[in-house]
């Protein structure tokens, strides 16, 4: 039987250029303090010492969006999953610069975090500019697929949000098709004008900025867990 989470094998790079001195220092000293425990369930109480709403960002890149959300909501707990070490170092710098006390990090596959969270424990999940894997033969690697999105559905509270951004037209169409089949989610867009509205709590990420420089559209989709 094929694994419904068949994207589990991680693709893409996990390290880029050698880390600069500060980044290496943060990886050595701050990361061990913020890393999610290596096994067992991941409750808010365990991660933050107290029950609180939880947000998860999948593939946070350099972490600027996650840091923005964490600074906005000091009473929430935020978990970021990202295999790319240089990106993790970027998030650690944000955490240090902004003195954030509500961020935990998993350097690796977001599926490993999702599987260990209690059902209905997340308030918001962000999936911003996921790798598009545009070739049809790589379509199974896209995070937006029934297996991973089904897992996200299980871990979101009723009424919780899955926020997806992409600047890739094919991924946009793919997302609309996959999400329409997911009975657990309702797309919140009500009119064509919704495309134009940029929520004040949704700043452009690095990838969104790059896309705009190239003249590409950036699409934002908000799905509510039924
Ligand atoms: C195109 S980048 C977008 C980064 C950032 N979200 C942004 O918008 O600037 C996609 C990111 O997702 C990460 N990624 C890919 N698969 C992942 C997975 N299964 N779990 C967590 N992160 C993943 C990659 O390492 C990469 O940093």
CSV table of C-alpha atoms and ligand atoms in Angstrom, one decimal:
chain,number,residue,atom,x,y,z
A,1,UNK,CA,0.0,0.0,0.0
A,2,UNK,CA,1.4,3.5,-0.8
A,3,UNK,CA,1.9,5.8,2.2
A,4,UNK,CA,-0.7,8.6,2.1
A,5,UNK,CA,2.1,10.8,3.4
A,6,UNK,CA,4.3,9.9,0.5
A,7,UNK,CA,6.0,13.2,0.5
A,8,UNK,CA,7.7,12.1,3.7
A,9,UNK,CA,11.1,11.8,2.0
A,10,UNK,CA,12.4,15.4,2.2
A,11,UNK,CA,13.3,17.0,-1.0
A,12,UNK,CA,15.3,20.2,-1.6
A,13,UNK,CA,18.3,21.5,0.1
A,14,UNK,CA,18.8,21.3,3.9
A,15,UNK,CA,21.8,23.6,4.0
A,16,UNK,CA,23.0,26.5,1.7
A,17,UNK,CA,26.1,28.6,2.2
A,18,UNK,CA,28.2,28.0,5.4
A,19,UNK,CA,26.7,29.7,8.4
A,20,UNK,CA,28.1,33.1,9.4
A,21,UNK,CA,29.5,33.4,13.0
A,22,UNK,CA,26.3,34.7,14.6
A,23,UNK,CA,24.1,32.2,12.8
A,24,UNK,CA,26.4,29.3,13.9
A,25,UNK,CA,26.4,30.6,17.4
A,26,UNK,CA,22.6,30.7,17.5
A,27,UNK,CA,22.3,27.2,16.1
A,28,UNK,CA,24.7,26.0,18.8
A,29,UNK,CA,23.2,27.8,21.7
A,30,UNK,CA,19.7,29.0,21.1
A,31,UNK,CA,18.4,26.1,18.9
A,32,UNK,CA,18.8,23.4,21.6
A,33,UNK,CA,16.6,25.6,23.9
A,34,UNK,CA,13.9,26.0,21.4
A,35,UNK,CA,13.8,22.6,19.6
A,36,UNK,CA,10.7,20.6,20.1
A,37,UNK,CA,11.4,17.4,22.1
A,38,UNK,CA,12.5,14.5,20.0
A,39,UNK,CA,9.7,12.2,20.9
A,40,UNK,CA,6.3,12.1,22.6
A,41,UNK,CA,3.2,14.2,22.2
A,42,UNK,CA,3.5,17.9,21.5
A,43,UNK,CA,0.9,19.7,23.7
A,44,UNK,CA,1.0,23.4,24.5
A,45,UNK,CA,1.6,22.6,28.1
A,46,UNK,CA,4.6,20.5,27.3
A,47,UNK,CA,6.1,23.0,24.9
A,48,UNK,CA,5.2,26.3,26.7
A,49,UNK,CA,4.4,25.2,30.2
A,50,UNK,CA,0.8,26.4,30.0
A,51,UNK,CA,-2.3,25.7,27.9
A,52,UNK,CA,-2.5,28.3,25.0
A,53,UNK,CA,-3.6,28.5,21.4
A,54,UNK,CA,-1.1,27.0,19.0
A,55,UNK,CA,0.0,28.0,15.5
A,56,UNK,CA,2.2,26.0,13.1
A,57,UNK,CA,4.1,27.4,10.1
A,58,UNK,CA,5.2,24.7,7.6
A,59,UNK,CA,8.4,25.6,5.7
A,60,UNK,CA,9.0,29.0,7.3
A,61,UNK,CA,12.0,29.9,5.1
A,62,UNK,CA,14.0,32.5,7.0
A,63,UNK,CA,11.3,32.8,9.6
A,64,UNK,CA,10.2,36.5,9.2
A,65,UNK,CA,6.5,35.6,9.0
A,66,UNK,CA,6.6,33.3,12.0
A,67,UNK,CA,8.4,36.0,14.0
A,68,UNK,CA,5.8,38.5,12.9
A,69,UNK,CA,3.0,36.3,14.1
A,70,UNK,CA,4.7,35.4,17.4
A,71,UNK,CA,5.3,39.1,18.1
A,72,UNK,CA,1.6,39.9,17.4
A,73,UNK,CA,0.3,37.2,19.7
A,74,UNK,CA,2.5,36.8,22.8
A,75,UNK,CA,-0.2,34.7,24.4
A,76,UNK,CA,-0.1,32.0,21.7
A,77,UNK,CA,2.5,29.4,21.1
A,78,UNK,CA,4.1,29.0,17.7
A,79,UNK,CA,5.9,26.0,16.2
A,80,UNK,CA,7.9,26.3,13.0
A,81,UNK,CA,9.0,23.4,10.9
A,82,UNK,CA,11.8,23.9,8.4
A,83,UNK,CA,14.6,21.5,7.3
A,84,UNK,CA,16.8,24.3,5.8
A,85,UNK,CA,19.4,25.1,8.4
A,86,UNK,CA,20.2,28.6,7.0
A,87,UNK,CA,16.4,29.3,7.3
A,88,UNK,CA,16.4,28.0,10.9
A,89,UNK,CA,19.3,30.3,11.7
A,90,UNK,CA,17.3,33.2,10.2
A,91,UNK,CA,14.3,32.4,12.5
A,92,UNK,CA,16.7,32.2,15.5
A,93,UNK,CA,18.0,35.6,14.8
A,94,UNK,CA,14.5,37.0,14.7
A,95,UNK,CA,13.7,35.3,18.0
A,96,UNK,CA,16.7,36.8,19.6
A,97,UNK,CA,16.3,40.3,18.1
A,98,UNK,CA,12.7,40.5,19.1
A,99,UNK,CA,13.1,38.6,22.4
A,100,UNK,CA,10.3,36.2,21.5
A,101,UNK,CA,9.4,33.7,24.2
A,102,UNK,CA,6.7,31.8,22.4
A,103,UNK,CA,8.5,30.1,19.5
A,104,UNK,CA,9.5,26.4,19.2
A,105,UNK,CA,11.4,25.0,16.2
A,106,UNK,CA,11.5,21.6,14.5
A,107,UNK,CA,14.4,21.4,12.0
A,108,UNK,CA,12.9,18.9,9.7
A,109,UNK,CA,9.7,17.8,8.1
A,110,UNK,CA,6.5,19.4,9.3
A,111,UNK,CA,4.7,16.0,9.0
A,112,UNK,CA,6.8,14.8,11.9
A,113,UNK,CA,5.4,17.6,14.0
A,114,UNK,CA,1.8,17.2,12.8
A,115,UNK,CA,1.8,13.5,13.6
A,116,UNK,CA,2.8,14.2,17.2
A,117,UNK,CA,0.3,17.0,17.9
A,118,UNK,CA,-3.0,16.0,19.6
A,119,UNK,CA,-6.0,16.1,17.3
A,120,UNK,CA,-7.9,19.4,17.2
A,121,UNK,CA,-5.0,21.3,18.9
A,122,UNK,CA,-4.0,23.9,16.4
A,123,UNK,CA,-5.7,27.3,15.9
A,124,UNK,CA,-3.9,28.3,12.7
A,125,UNK,CA,-1.6,26.6,10.2
A,126,UNK,CA,0.4,28.6,7.6
A,127,UNK,CA,1.7,27.1,4.4
A,128,UNK,CA,3.3,30.0,2.5
A,129,UNK,CA,4.8,29.5,-0.9
A,130,UNK,CA,5.3,25.7,-0.6
A,131,UNK,CA,7.7,24.3,-3.2
A,132,UNK,CA,5.6,24.0,-6.3
A,133,UNK,CA,7.0,20.8,-7.9
A,134,UNK,CA,5.6,21.9,-11.2
A,135,UNK,CA,6.4,18.7,-13.2
A,136,UNK,CA,3.4,16.3,-13.3
A,137,UNK,CA,5.7,13.4,-12.3
A,138,UNK,CA,6.6,15.2,-9.1
A,139,UNK,CA,3.0,16.1,-8.1
A,140,UNK,CA,3.1,13.6,-5.2
A,141,UNK,CA,5.8,15.7,-3.6
A,142,UNK,CA,3.5,18.8,-3.2
A,143,UNK,CA,2.5,19.4,0.4
A,144,UNK,CA,-1.0,20.2,-0.9
A,145,UNK,CA,-2.2,16.6,-1.4
A,146,UNK,CA,-4.9,14.6,0.3
A,147,UNK,CA,-2.5,12.9,2.8
A,148,UNK,CA,-0.7,15.9,4.3
A,149,UNK,CA,-3.8,18.1,4.1
A,150,UNK,CA,-5.9,15.4,5.8
A,151,UNK,CA,-3.4,15.4,8.6
A,152,UNK,CA,-3.6,19.2,8.9
A,153,UNK,CA,-7.4,18.8,9.1
A,154,UNK,CA,-7.1,16.3,11.9
A,155,UNK,CA,-4.9,18.6,13.9
A,156,UNK,CA,-6.8,21.9,13.4
A,157,UNK,CA,-9.6,22.8,15.8
A,158,UNK,CA,-13.0,23.3,14.3
A,159,UNK,CA,-13.1,26.9,13.1
A,160,UNK,CA,-9.3,26.9,12.9
A,161,UNK,CA,-7.6,28.3,9.7
A,162,UNK,CA,-5.3,26.9,7.1
A,163,UNK,CA,-3.6,29.8,5.3
A,164,UNK,CA,-1.9,29.0,2.0
A,165,UNK,CA,0.0,31.4,-0.3
A,166,UNK,CA,1.5,30.7,-3.6
A,167,UNK,CA,2.7,32.7,-6.6
A,168,UNK,CA,2.7,29.7,-8.9
A,169,UNK,CA,-0.3,29.6,-11.2
A,170,UNK,CA,-0.2,25.8,-11.5
A,171,UNK,CA,0.1,25.3,-7.7
A,172,UNK,CA,-2.8,27.7,-7.3
A,173,UNK,CA,-5.0,25.6,-9.6
A,174,UNK,CA,-3.8,22.4,-8.0
A,175,UNK,CA,-4.6,23.8,-4.5
A,176,UNK,CA,-8.1,24.9,-5.5
A,177,UNK,CA,-8.8,21.4,-6.9
A,178,UNK,CA,-7.3,19.4,-4.0
A,179,UNK,CA,-8.9,21.7,-1.3
A,180,UNK,CA,-12.3,21.5,-3.0
A,181,UNK,CA,-12.3,17.7,-2.5
A,182,UNK,CA,-11.4,18.1,1.2
A,183,UNK,CA,-14.8,17.9,3.0
A,184,UNK,CA,-13.2,19.2,6.2
A,185,UNK,CA,-12.4,22.6,4.9
A,186,UNK,CA,-14.5,25.5,3.7
A,187,UNK,CA,-12.9,28.2,1.5
A,188,UNK,CA,-13.6,31.6,3.1
A,189,UNK,CA,-13.6,33.7,-0.1
A,190,UNK,CA,-17.1,35.0,-0.8
A,191,UNK,CA,-16.6,37.4,-3.7
A,192,UNK,CA,-14.1,38.2,-6.4
A,193,UNK,CA,-13.0,41.3,-4.3
A,194,UNK,CA,-11.7,38.9,-1.7
A,195,UNK,CA,-8.7,38.4,-3.9
A,196,UNK,CA,-7.8,42.0,-3.6
A,197,UNK,CA,-8.0,42.2,0.2
A,198,UNK,CA,-4.7,41.6,2.0
A,199,UNK,CA,-5.4,40.9,5.7
A,200,UNK,CA,-3.4,43.1,8.0
A,201,UNK,CA,-2.0,40.0,9.7
A,202,UNK,CA,-0.6,38.5,6.5
A,203,UNK,CA,2.6,40.3,5.4
A,204,UNK,CA,4.5,39.2,2.3
A,205,UNK,CA,7.1,36.6,3.0
A,206,UNK,CA,10.5,36.7,1.3
A,207,UNK,CA,9.2,34.4,-1.5
A,208,UNK,CA,6.2,36.7,-2.0
A,209,UNK,CA,8.4,39.7,-2.3
A,210,UNK,CA,10.6,38.0,-4.8
A,211,UNK,CA,7.6,37.0,-6.8
A,212,UNK,CA,6.3,40.6,-6.9
A,213,UNK,CA,9.7,41.9,-8.1
A,214,UNK,CA,9.3,39.4,-11.0
A,215,UNK,CA,5.8,40.8,-11.7
A,216,UNK,CA,4.0,37.6,-10.6
A,217,UNK,CA,0.7,37.6,-8.8
A,218,UNK,CA,0.6,36.3,-5.2
A,219,UNK,CA,-2.5,34.4,-4.2
A,220,UNK,CA,-3.7,34.0,-0.6
A,221,UNK,CA,-6.2,31.4,0.3
A,222,UNK,CA,-7.9,31.0,3.7
A,223,UNK,CA,-9.6,27.7,4.5
A,224,UNK,CA,-11.7,27.2,7.7
A,225,UNK,CA,-11.8,23.9,9.4
A,226,UNK,CA,-15.5,22.8,9.6
B,1,LIG,C1,9.7,28.1,-1.5
B,1,LIG,S1,10.2,28.1,0.1
B,1,LIG,C2,9.2,29.3,1.0
B,1,LIG,C3,9.7,29.8,2.2
B,1,LIG,C4,8.8,30.8,3.0
B,1,LIG,N1,7.6,30.2,3.5
B,1,LIG,C5,8.5,32.0,2.2
B,1,LIG,O1,7.4,32.2,1.8
B,1,LIG,O2,9.5,32.8,2.0
B,1,LIG,C6,9.6,26.6,0.7
B,1,LIG,C7,10.2,26.1,2.0
B,1,LIG,O3,9.5,25.0,2.5
B,1,LIG,C8,10.4,24.1,3.1
B,1,LIG,N2,9.9,22.7,3.1
B,1,LIG,C9,9.7,21.9,2.1
B,1,LIG,N3,9.1,20.8,2.4
B,1,LIG,C10,8.9,20.9,3.8
B,1,LIG,C11,8.3,20.0,4.8
B,1,LIG,N4,7.8,18.8,4.4
B,1,LIG,N5,8.2,20.4,6.0
B,1,LIG,C12,8.7,21.7,6.4
B,1,LIG,N6,9.3,22.5,5.5
B,1,LIG,C13,9.4,22.1,4.2
B,1,LIG,C14,11.7,24.3,2.3
B,1,LIG,O4,12.9,23.9,2.9
B,1,LIG,C15,11.7,25.8,1.9
B,1,LIG,O5,12.4,26.5,2.9
